[in-house]
C-alpha positions as a Python dict, from the first residue, in 0.01 Angstrom:
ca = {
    (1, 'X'): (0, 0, 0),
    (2, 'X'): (139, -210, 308),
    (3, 'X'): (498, -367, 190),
    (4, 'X'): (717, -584, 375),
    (5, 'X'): (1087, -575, 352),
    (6, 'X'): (1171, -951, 354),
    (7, 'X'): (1567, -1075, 507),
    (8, 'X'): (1728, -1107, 205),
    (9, 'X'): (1640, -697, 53),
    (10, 'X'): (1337, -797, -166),
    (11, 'X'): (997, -638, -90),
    (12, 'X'): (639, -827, -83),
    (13, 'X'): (312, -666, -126),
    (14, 'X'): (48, -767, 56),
    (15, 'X'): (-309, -693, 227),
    (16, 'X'): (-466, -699, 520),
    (17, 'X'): (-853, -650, 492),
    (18, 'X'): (-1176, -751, 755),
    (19, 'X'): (-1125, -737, 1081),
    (20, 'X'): (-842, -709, 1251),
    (21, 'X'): (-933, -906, 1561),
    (22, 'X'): (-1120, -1180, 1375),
    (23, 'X'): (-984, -1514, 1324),
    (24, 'X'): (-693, -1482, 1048),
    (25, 'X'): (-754, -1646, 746),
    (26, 'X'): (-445, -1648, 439),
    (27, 'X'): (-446, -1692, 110),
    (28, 'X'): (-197, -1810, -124),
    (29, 'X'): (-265, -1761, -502),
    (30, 'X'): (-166, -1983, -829),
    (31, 'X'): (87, -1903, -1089),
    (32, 'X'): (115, -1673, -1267),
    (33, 'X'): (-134, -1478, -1084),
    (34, 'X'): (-133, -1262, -766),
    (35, 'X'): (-358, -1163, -449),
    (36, 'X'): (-609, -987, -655),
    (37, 'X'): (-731, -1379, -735),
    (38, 'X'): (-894, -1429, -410),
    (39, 'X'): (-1023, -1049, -411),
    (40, 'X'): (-1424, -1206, -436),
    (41, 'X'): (-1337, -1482, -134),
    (42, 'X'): (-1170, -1191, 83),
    (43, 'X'): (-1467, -962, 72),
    (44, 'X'): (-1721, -1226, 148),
    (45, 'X'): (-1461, -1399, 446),
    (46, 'X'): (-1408, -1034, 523),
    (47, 'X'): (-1769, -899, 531),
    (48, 'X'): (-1827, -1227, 782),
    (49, 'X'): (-1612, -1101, 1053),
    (50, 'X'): (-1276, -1283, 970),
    (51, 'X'): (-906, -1076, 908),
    (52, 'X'): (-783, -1192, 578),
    (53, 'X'): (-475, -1171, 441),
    (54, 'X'): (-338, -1243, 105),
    (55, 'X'): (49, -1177, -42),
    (56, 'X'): (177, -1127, -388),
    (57, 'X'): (461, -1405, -398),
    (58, 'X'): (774, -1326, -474),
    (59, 'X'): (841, -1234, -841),
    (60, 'X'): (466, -1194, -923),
    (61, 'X'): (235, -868, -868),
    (62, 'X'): (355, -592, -689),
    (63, 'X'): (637, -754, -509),
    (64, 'X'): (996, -747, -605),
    (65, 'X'): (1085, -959, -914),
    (66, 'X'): (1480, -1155, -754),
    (67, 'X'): (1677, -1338, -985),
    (68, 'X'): (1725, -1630, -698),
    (69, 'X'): (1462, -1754, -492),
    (70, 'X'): (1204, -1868, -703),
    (71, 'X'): (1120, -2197, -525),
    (72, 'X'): (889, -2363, -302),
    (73, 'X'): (1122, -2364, 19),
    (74, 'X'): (1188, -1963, -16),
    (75, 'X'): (799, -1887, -131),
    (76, 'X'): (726, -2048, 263),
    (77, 'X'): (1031, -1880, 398),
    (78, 'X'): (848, -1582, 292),
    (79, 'X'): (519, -1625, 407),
    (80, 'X'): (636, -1731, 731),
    (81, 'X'): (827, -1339, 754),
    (82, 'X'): (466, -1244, 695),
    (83, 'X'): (317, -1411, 956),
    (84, 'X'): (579, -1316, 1232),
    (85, 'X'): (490, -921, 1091),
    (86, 'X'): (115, -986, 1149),
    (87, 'X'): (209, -1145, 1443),
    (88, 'X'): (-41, -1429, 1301),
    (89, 'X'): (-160, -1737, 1527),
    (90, 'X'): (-367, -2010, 1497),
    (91, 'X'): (-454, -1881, 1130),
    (92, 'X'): (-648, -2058, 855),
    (93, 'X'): (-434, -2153, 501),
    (94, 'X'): (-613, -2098, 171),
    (95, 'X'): (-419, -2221, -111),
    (96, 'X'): (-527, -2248, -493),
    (97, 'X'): (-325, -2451, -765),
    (98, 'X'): (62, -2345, -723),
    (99, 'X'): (-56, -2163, -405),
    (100, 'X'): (-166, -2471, -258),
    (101, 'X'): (206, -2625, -289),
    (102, 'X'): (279, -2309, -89),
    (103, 'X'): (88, -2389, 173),
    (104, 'X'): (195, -2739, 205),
    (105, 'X'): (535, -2674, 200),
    (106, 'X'): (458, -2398, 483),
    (107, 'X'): (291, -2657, 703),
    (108, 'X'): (559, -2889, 665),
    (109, 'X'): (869, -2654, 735),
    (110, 'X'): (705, -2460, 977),
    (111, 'X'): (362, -2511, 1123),
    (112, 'X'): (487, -2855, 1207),
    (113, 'X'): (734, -2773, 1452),
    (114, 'X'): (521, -2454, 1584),
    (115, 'X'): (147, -2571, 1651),
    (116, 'X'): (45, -2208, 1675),
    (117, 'X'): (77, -2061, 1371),
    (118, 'X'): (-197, -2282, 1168),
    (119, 'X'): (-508, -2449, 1294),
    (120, 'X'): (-685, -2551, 958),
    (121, 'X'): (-541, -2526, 580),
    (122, 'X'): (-777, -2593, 286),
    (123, 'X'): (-617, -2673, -63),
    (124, 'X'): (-823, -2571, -367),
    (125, 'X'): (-729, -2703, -697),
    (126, 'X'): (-372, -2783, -595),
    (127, 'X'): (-107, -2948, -722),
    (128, 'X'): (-80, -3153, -434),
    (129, 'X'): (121, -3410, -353),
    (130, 'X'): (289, -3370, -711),
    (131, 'X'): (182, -3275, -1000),
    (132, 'X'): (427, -3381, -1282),
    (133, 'X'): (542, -3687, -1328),
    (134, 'X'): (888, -3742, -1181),
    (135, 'X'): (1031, -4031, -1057),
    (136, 'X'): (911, -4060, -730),
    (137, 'X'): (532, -4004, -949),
    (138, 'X'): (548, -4147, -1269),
    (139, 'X'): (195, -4083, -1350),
    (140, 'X'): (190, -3716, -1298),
    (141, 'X'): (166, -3465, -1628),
    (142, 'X'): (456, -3523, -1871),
    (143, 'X'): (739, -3284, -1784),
    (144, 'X'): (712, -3237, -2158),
    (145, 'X'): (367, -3042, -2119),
    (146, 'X'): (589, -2820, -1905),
    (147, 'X'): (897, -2805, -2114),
    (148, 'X'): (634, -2687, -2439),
    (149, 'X'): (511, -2386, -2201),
    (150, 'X'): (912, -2280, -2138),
    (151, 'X'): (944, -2320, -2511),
    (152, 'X'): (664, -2100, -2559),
    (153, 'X'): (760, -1821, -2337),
    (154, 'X'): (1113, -1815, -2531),
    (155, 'X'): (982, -1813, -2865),
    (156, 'X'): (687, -1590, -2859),
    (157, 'X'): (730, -1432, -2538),
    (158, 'X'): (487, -1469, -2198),
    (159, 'X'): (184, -1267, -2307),
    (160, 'X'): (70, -1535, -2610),
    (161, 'X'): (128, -1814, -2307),
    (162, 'X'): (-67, -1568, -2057),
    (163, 'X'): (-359, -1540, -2324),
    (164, 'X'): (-394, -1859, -2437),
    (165, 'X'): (-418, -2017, -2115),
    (166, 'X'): (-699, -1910, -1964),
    (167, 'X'): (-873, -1863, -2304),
    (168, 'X'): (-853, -2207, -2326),
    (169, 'X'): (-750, -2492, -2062),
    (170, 'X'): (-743, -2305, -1714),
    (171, 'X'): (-1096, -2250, -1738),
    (172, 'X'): (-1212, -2456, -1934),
    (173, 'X'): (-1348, -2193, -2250),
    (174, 'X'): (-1209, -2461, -2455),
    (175, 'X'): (-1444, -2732, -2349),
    (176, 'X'): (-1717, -2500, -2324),
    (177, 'X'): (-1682, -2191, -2576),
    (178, 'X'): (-2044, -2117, -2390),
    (179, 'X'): (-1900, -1971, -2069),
    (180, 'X'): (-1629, -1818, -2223),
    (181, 'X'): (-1565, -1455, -2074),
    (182, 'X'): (-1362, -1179, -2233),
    (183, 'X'): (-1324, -1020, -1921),
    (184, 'X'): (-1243, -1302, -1689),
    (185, 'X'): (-948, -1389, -1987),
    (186, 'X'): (-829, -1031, -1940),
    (187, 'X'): (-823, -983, -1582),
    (188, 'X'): (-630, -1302, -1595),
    (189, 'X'): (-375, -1188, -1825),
    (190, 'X'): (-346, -813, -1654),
    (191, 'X'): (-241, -1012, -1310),
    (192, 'X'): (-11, -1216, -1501),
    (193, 'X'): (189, -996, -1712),
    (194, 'X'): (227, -806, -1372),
    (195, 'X'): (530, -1100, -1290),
    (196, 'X'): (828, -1115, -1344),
    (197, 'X'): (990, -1282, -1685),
    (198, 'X'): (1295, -1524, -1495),
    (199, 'X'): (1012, -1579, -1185),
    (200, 'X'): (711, -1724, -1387),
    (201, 'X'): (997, -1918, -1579),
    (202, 'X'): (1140, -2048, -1285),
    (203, 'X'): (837, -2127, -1086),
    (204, 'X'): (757, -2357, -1391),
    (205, 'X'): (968, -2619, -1225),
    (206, 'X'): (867, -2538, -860),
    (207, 'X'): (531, -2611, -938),
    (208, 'X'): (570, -2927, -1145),
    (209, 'X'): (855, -3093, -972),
    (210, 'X'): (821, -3022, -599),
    (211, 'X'): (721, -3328, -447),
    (212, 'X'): (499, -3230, -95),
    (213, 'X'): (440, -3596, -9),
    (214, 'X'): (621, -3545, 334),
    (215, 'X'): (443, -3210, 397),
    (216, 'X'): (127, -3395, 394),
    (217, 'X'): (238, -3652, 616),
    (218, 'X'): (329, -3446, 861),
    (219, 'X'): (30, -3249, 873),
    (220, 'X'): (-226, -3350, 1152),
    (221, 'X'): (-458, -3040, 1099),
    (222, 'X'): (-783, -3004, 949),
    (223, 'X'): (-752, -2951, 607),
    (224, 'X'): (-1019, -2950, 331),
    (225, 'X'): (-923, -3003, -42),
    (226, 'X'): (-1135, -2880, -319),
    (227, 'X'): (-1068, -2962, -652),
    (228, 'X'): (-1250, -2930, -1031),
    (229, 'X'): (-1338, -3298, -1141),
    (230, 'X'): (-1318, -3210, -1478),
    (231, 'X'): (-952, -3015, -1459),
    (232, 'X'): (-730, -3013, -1737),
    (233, 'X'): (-453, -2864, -1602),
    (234, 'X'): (-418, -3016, -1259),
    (235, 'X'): (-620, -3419, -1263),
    (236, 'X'): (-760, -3466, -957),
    (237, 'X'): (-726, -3825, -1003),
    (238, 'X'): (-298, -3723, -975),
    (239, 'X'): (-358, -3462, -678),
    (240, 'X'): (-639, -3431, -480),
    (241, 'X'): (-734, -3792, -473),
    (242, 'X'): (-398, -3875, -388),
    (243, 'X'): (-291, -3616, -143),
    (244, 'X'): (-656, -3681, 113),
    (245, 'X'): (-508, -4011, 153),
    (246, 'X'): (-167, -3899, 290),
    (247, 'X'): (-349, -3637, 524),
    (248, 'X'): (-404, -3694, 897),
    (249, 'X'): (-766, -3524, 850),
    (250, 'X'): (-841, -3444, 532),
    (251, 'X'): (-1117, -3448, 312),
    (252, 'X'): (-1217, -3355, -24),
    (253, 'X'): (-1490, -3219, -220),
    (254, 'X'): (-1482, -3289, -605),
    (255, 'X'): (-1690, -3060, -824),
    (256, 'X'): (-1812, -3249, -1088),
    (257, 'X'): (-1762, -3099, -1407),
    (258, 'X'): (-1553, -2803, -1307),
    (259, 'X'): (-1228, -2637, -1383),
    (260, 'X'): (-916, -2533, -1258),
    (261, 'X'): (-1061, -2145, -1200),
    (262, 'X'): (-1231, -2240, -894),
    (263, 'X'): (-1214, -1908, -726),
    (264, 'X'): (-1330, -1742, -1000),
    (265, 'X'): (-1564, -1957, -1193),
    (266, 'X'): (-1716, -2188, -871),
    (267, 'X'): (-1704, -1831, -622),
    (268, 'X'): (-1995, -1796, -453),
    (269, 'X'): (-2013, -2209, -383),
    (270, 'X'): (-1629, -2184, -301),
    (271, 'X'): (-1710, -1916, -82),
    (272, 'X'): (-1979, -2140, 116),
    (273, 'X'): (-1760, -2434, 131),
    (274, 'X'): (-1446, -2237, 275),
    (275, 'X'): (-1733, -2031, 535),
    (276, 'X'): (-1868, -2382, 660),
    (277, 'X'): (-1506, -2526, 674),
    (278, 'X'): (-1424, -2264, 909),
    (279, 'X'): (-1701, -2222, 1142),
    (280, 'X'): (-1673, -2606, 1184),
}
């Protein structure tokens, strides 16, 4: 399994599938997941002639699990080692949810001062421009919604917060007991468990906090934003509606009555929106 030994000693997985001369396309995955998430986009980008690439962030899958680090400016520090490895140019950015803060903050520290490296981004459920509600975003998610899932974790551990999410609220099973899926819940909670205790913890407040207004404003890139209209976990009313009007060229596509899972639960119409984005 390919590794890459990052500047400060810790290690991140990652993989490099398709074809190797075909346009680069990268994906970036939600908490507390890893790049097993986009496995069903990767083959289908992958079986249509492009290269993609997706990491395990730091602290979550296979890669190591630092103490320090877990934040949004280090998580682009990172990716941006893993581009100049891959010798990447003129790629395509896939984020979903937290992984979608990843890539803004990566066009904003570094594809704005080097035109090469990105040509197109496209933000899927993502918590975009910011998610909870500080005070630069006072309608955001109560930091208390965030503060009960810390509580959780210390009390009775990760794995009953890793189950009961996506039996419930990230897909939507709640709403609609109908769809639920016992293995979609598991493979969920297999990828999650896989991360590190103090990362997941920490990336809590990376992911609620971080506010990527500026990264958006500098952007002048294509970038497509997709987004569940009926999300629980991430309102498209706070993020995606919001963050297409700070964009230089974005757009958005809502999908009415969908979740946060897009990837997983919306894949083979994510799949054609992401193909069309990129042969436009």
């Amino acid at each position: 399994m390919p590794f890459l030994d990052l500047i400060d000693g810790n290690s991140m997985f990652y993989k490099d599938w398709g074809n190797i001369t075909g346009p680069p396309v990268v994906f970036s995955h939600g908490w507390p997941l890893n790049s097993d998430n986009w496995e069903n986009q990767m083959h289908f980008l992958g079986n249509q002639g492009y290269r993609v690439i997706a990491h395990d962030r730091r602290g979550h899958g296979r890669s190591s699990q630092p103490w320090t680090g877990n934040d949004m400016d280090t998580y682009a520090d990172d990716l941006l080692q893993l581009f100049v490895h891959l010798n990447l140019t003129d790629a395509t950015m896939v984020g979903h949810s937290t992984g979608g803060g990843e890539v803004a903050r990566f066009l904003g520290r570094h594809a704005s001062t080097d035109p090469t490296l990105v040509s197109k981004a496209v933000l899927v459920g993502a918590i975009t421009p910011v998610l909870g509600a500080i005070p630069s975003n006072p309608s955001g998610v109560p930091l208390s919604v965030f503060e009960n899932d810390r509580e959780t974790i210390r009390k009775q551990g990760r794995a009953q917060l890793f189950w009961d999410l996506p039996s419930g609220p990230f897909f939507n099973f709640d709403l609609h007991p109908e769809n639920k899926s016992l293995a979609l819940i598991q493979s969920w909670f297999d990828q999650a468990m896989q991360a590190g205790l103090v990362n997941v913890f920490d990336c809590i407040t990376a992911f609620s906090e971080t506010d990527f207004t500026e990264d958006l404003k500098k952007t002048d890139i294509p970038v497509l934003l997709i987004h569940g209209g009926e999300d629980k976990l991430v309102p498209v009313e706070n993020t995606a509606k919001k963050a297409v009007k700070l964009l230089k060229k974005g757009s958005l596509k809502v999908y009415d009555g969908a979740d946060h899972g897009l990837p997983n639960t919306y894949a083979e119409r994510v799949n054609g929106d992401l193909l069309e984005f990129l042969r436009s």
